[in-house]
Every structure is written in C-alpha cells, then in structure tokens.
mmCIF file of C-alpha atoms in Angstrom:
data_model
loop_
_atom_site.group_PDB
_atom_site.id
_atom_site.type_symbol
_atom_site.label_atom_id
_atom_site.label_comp_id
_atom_site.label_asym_id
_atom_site.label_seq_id
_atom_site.Cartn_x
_atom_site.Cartn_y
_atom_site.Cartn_z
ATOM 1 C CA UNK A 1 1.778 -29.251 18.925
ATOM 2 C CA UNK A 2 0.679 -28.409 15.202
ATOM 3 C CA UNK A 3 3.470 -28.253 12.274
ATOM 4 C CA UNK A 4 2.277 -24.478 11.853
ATOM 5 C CA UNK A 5 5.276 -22.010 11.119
ATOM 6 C CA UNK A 6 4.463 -18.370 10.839
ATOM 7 C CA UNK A 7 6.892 -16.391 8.910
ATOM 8 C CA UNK A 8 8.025 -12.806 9.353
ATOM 9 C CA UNK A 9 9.180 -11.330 5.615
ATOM 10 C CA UNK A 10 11.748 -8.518 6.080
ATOM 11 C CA UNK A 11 14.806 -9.272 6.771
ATOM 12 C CA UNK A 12 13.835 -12.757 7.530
ATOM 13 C CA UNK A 13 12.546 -14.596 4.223
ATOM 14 C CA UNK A 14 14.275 -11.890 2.625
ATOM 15 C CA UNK A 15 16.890 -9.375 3.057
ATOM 16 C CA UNK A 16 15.420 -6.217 3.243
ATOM 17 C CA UNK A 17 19.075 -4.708 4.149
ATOM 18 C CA UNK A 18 20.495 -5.487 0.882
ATOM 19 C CA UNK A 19 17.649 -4.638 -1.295
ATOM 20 C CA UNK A 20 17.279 -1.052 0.704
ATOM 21 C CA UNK A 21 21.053 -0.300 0.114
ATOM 22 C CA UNK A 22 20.522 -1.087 -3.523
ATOM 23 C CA UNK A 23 17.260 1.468 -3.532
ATOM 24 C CA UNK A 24 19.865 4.271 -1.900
ATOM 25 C CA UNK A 25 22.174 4.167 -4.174
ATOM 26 C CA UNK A 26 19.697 4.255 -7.439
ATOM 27 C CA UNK A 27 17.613 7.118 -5.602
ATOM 28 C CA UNK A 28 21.222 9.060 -5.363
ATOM 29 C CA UNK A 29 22.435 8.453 -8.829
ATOM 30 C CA UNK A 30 18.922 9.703 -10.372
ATOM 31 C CA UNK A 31 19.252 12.699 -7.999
ATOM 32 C CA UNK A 32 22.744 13.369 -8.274
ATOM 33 C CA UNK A 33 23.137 13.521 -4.835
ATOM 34 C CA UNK A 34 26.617 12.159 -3.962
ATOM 35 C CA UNK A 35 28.414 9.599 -1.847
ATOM 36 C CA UNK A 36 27.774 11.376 1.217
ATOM 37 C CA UNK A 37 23.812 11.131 0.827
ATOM 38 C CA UNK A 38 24.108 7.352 0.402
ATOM 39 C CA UNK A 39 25.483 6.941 3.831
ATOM 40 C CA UNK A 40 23.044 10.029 5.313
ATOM 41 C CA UNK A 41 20.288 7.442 4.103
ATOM 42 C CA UNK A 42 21.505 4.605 5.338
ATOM 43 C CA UNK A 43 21.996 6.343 8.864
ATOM 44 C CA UNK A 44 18.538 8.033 8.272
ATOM 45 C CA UNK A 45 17.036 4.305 7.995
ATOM 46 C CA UNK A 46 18.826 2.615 10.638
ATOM 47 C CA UNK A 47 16.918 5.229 13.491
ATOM 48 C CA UNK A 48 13.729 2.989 12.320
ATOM 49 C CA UNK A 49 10.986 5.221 12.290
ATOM 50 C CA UNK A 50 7.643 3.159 12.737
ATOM 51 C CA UNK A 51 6.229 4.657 9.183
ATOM 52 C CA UNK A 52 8.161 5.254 5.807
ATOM 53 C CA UNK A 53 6.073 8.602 6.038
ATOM 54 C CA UNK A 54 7.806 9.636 8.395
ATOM 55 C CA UNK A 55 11.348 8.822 6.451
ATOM 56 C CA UNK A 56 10.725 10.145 3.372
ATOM 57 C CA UNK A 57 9.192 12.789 5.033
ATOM 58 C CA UNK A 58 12.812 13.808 6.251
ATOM 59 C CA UNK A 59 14.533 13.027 2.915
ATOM 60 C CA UNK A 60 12.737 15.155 0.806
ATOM 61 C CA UNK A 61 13.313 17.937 3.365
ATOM 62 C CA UNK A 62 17.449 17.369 3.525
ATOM 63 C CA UNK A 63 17.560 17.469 -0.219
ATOM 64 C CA UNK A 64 14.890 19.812 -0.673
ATOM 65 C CA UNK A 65 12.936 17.672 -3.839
ATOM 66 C CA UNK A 66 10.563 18.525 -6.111
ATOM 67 C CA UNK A 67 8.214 15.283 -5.615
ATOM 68 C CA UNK A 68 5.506 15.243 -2.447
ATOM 69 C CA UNK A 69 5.919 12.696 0.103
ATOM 70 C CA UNK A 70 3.550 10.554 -1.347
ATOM 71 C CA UNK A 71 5.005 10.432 -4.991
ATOM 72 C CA UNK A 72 8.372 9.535 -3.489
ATOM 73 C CA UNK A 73 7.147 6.756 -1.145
ATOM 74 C CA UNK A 74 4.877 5.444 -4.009
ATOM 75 C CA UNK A 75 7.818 5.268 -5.921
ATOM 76 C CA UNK A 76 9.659 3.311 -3.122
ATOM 77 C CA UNK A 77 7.482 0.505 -2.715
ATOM 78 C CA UNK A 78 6.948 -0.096 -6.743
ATOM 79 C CA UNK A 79 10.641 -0.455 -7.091
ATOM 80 C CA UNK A 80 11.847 -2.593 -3.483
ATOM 81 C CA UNK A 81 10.053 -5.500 -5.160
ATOM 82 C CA UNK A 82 11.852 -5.709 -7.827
ATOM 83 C CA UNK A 83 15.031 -5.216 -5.636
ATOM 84 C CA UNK A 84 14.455 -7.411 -2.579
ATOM 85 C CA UNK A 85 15.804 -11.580 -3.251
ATOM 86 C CA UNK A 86 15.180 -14.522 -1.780
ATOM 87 C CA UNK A 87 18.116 -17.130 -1.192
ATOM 88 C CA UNK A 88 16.674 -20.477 -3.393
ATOM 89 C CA UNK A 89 18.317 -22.509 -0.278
ATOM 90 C CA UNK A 90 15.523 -20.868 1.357
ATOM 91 C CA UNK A 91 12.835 -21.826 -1.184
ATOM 92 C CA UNK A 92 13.723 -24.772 -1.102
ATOM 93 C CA UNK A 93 14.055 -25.215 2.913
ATOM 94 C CA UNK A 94 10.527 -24.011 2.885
ATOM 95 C CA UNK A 95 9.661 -26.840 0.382
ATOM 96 C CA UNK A 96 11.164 -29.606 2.773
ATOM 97 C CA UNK A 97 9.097 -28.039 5.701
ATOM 98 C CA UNK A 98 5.672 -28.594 3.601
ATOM 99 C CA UNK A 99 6.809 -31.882 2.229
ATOM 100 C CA UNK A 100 7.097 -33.078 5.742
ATOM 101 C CA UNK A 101 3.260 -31.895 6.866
ATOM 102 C CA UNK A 102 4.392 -28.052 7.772
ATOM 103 C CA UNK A 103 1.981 -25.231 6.836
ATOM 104 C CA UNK A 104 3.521 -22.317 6.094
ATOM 105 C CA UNK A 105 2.437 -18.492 6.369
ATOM 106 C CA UNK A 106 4.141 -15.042 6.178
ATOM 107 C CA UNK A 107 3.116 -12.726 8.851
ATOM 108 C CA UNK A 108 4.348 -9.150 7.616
ATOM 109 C CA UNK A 109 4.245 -5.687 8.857
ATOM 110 C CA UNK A 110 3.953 -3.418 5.867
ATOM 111 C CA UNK A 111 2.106 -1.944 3.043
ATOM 112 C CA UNK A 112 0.275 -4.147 1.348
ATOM 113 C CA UNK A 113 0.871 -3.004 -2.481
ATOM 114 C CA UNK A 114 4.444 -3.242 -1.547
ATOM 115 C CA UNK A 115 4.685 -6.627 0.726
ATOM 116 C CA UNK A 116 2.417 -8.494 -1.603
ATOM 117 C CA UNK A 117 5.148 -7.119 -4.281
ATOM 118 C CA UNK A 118 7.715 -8.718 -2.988
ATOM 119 C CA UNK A 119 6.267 -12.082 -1.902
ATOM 120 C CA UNK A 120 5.337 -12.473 -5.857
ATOM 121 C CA UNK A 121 8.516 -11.188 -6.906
ATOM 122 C CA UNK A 122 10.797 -13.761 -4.412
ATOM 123 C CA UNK A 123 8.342 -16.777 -5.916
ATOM 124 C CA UNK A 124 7.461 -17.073 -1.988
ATOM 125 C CA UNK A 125 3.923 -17.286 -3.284
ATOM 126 C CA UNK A 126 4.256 -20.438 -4.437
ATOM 127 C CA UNK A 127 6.607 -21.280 -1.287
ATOM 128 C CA UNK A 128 4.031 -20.758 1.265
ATOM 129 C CA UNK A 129 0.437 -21.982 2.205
ATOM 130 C CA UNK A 130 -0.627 -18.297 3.096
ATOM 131 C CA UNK A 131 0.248 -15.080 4.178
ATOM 132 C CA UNK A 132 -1.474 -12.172 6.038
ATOM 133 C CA UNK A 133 -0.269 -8.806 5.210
ATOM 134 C CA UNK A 134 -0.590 -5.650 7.880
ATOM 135 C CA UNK A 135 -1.666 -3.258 4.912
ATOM 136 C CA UNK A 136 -4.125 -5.469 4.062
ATOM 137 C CA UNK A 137 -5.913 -6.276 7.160
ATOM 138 C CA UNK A 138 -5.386 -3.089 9.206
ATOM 139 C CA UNK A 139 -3.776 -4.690 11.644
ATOM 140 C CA UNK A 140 0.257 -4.774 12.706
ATOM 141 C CA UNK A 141 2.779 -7.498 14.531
ATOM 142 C CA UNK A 142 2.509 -7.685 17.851
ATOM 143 C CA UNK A 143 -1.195 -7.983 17.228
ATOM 144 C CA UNK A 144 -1.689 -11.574 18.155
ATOM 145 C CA UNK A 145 -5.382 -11.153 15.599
ATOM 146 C CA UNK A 146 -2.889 -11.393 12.386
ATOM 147 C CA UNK A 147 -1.218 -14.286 13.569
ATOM 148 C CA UNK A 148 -4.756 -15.559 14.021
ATOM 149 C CA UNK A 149 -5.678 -14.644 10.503
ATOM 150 C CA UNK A 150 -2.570 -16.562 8.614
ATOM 151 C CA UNK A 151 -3.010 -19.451 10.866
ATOM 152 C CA UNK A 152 -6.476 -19.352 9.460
ATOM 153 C CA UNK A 153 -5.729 -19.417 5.872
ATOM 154 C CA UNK A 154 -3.458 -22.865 6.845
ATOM 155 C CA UNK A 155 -6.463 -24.545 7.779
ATOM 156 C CA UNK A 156 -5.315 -24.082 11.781
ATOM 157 C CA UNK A 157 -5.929 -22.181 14.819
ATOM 158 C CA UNK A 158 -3.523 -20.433 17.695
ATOM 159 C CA UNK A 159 -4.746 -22.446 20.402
ATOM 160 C CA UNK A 160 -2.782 -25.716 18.873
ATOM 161 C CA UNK A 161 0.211 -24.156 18.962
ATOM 162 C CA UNK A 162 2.752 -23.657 16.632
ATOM 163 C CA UNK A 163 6.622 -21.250 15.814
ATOM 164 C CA UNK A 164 7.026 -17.694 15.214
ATOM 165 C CA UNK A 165 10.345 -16.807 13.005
ATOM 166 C CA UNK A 166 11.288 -13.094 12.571
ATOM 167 C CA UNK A 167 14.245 -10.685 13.714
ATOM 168 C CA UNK A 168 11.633 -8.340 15.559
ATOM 169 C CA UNK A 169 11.911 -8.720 19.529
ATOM 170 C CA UNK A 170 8.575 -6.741 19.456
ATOM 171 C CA UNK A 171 6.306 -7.304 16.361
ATOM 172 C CA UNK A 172 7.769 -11.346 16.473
ATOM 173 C CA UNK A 173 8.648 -12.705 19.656
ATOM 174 C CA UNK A 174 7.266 -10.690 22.271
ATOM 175 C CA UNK A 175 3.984 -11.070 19.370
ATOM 176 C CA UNK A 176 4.481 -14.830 18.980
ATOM 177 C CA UNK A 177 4.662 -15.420 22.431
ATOM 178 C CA UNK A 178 1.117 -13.440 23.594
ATOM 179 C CA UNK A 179 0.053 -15.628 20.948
ATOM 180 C CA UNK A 180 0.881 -18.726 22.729
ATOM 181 C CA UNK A 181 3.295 -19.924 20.160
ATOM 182 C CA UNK A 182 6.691 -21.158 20.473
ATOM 183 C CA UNK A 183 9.977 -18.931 18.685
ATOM 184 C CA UNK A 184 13.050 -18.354 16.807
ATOM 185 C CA UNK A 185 14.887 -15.059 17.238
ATOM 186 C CA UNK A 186 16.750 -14.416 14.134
ATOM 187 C CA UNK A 187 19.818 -12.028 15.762
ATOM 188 C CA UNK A 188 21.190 -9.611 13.406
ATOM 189 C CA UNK A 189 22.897 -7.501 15.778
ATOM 190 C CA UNK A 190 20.105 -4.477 15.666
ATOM 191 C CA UNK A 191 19.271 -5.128 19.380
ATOM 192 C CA UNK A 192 21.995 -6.057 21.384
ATOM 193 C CA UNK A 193 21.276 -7.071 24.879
ATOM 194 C CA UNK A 194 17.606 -7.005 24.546
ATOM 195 C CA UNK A 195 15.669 -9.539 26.741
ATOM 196 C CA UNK A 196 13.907 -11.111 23.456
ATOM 197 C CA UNK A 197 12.866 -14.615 25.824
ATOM 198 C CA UNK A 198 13.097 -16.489 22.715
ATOM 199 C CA UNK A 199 13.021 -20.548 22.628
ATOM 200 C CA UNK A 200 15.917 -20.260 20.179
ATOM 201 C CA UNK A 201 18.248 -17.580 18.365
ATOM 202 C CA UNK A 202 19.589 -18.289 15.218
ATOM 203 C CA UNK A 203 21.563 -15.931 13.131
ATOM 204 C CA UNK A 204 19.425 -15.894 9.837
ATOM 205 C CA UNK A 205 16.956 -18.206 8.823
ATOM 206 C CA UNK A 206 18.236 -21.289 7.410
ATOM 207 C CA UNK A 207 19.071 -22.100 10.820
ATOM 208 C CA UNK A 208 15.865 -21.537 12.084
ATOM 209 C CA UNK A 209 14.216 -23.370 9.476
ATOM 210 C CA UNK A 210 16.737 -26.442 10.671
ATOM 211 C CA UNK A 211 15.677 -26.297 14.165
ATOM 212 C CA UNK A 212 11.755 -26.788 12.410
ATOM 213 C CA UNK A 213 12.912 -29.783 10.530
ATOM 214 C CA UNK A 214 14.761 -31.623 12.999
ATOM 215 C CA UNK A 215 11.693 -31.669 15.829
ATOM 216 C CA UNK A 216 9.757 -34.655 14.718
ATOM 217 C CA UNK A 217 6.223 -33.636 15.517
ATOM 218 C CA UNK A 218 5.523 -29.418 16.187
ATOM 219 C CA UNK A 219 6.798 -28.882 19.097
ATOM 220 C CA UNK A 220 8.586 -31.450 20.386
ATOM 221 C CA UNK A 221 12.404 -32.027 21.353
ATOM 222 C CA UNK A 222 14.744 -32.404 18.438
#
C-alpha cells in the first residue's frame, strides 16, 4: 500500500473547538450580549447543523441583529482564520511523515474562502503536499470524488490505497472506507457508541500520526 495520508482539517489538524469558543465570546462582547449568550451559542453549535446558514440563521433571530445572515456569516469565516491554531508538534509530525516518503493532503468540508484561510494561517500550507477543499470543488466528505481529487494533487490514485484521519464517523471513515482506504478515528467524545468500523481510534491526532510512522511501508503491520 502507498504512503498516502489524507487529512481531515477541523478539529483534526486543528482545533476548531477552541478557536469557535474564542469567536463566541468576541461576537458577545461586541454585541453586549452577556454570559448567558456565550453558553446559548455554544449549545446552539453543538446540535451541528449541516450549514452555518442555517446557524447564524438562528442567532440573528434570538438576538434580533441588525446585520443579514450573510454579513454575519461573512464576518465569521474572515475572522476563524485568524483564530483557529495548529499545535507545532503537529507541524512538525507532518514533516517526519514527508521526510519518510508520505504525501500528505487535507480533505476538508467547508467554505472555501474560509478553509483555505485557515490552512494559510496554521502554516499547514507549507506542511502538506495538497489539499482539496469542499467549497472549492462542489463536492463534500463522504464523497469518495474529493478524496480522489487530493490524492491526485499527491501524484497518486485511490486504487493503491492509502489512510483517512478525521473525527467524522460519516464525512471520514464511513467516506474513507467507500474509498477503499484504510482509517484512524480521532474520538472526541461527540459520538459515543457509534459503530465508526475504524482500523484504529486515537484520541487526537498526534497519535494517529504515530500509528502512520511506525508502519514501515503504507499499510503494513507496525
């Protein structure tokens, strides 16, 4: 098997968690609107609506603001760039991966303007060999086609195999899997008891990125 390892961004390669909870409590302060709407947001967030529209959608109806939908969620995605961090333990765990024959891609869910953000701001655009972004090719995870498109840009193709890292059972594994690639469920405790039929779970992704570097050719036994 190919050293191909496809990357999932949020909440994976970065924490997305963090960087939102930092985005709450800004968008209170410059709307005065309390302690109490910090945690409504946080609560709001954690039913995981498929589309920010939808979100934002709902916020500007609780706290009745003066800014459309659009202008809000605009405002969202120029900002959680700026907000979102990525550990340099796992810069540099990506660096070891390449330096040992590895191509690396993100595979992201997303829009594009604010995913492409956030892969320049991290420096994981120097970190990786390629990326394929859902906003930008009109296509979402579990769609096995943008999976196909980053292992592309490596220079590879599906049908040699390859890993699939996210925290997604859906857009990652289950989408990793159709793809005939092998993968690591990153568990963060958002699914409990979910039948994910991972090949390994690791709680965040300096594990996972272990497992990788111990297996001495793609997809063989550590």
């Amino acid at each position: 098997m190919q050293r191909l390892a496809l990357f999932d961004l949020d909440n994976t390669l970065v924490n997305l968690d963090e960087a939102f909870r930092m985005w709450v409590e800004e968008f209170a302060g410059e709307h005065d609107l309390g302690a109490e709407a910090v945690d409504w947001l946080i609560a709001l967030d954690q039913e995981d609506f498929p589309h920010r529209e939808v979100f934002f959608a709902k916020v500007r109806e609780r706290f009745t603001l003066p800014e459309s939908v659009d202008e809000i969620w605009s405002r969202y995605r120029r900002r959680m760039p700026h907000l979102v961090r990525c550990q340099p333990e796992v810069l540099d765990g990506l660096a070891r991966l390449r330096a040992t024959g590895w191509r690396v891609a993100i595979v992201t869910n997303g829009m594009a303007d604010n995913q492409l953000g956030k892969i320049q701001q991290t420096g994981l655009t120097k970190a990786v060999d390629a990326y394929a972004l859902s906003g930008a090719e009109g296509i979402r995870k579990p769609d096995v086609a943008l999976f196909r498109i980053a292992a592309r840009r490596c220079g590879m193709t599906l049908g040699e195999g390859g890993w699939v890292i996210g925290d997604n059972p859906t857009a990652d594994i289950a989408g990793g899997r159709a793809a005939g690639l092998r993968t690591i469920w990153i568990d963060r405790g958002t699914w409990p008891g979910v039948d994910h039929q991972a090949d390994h779970v690791v709680t965040d992704v300096l594990q996972a990125i272990e497992i990788l570097q111990m297996r001495k050719e793609g997809g063989g036994s550590p």
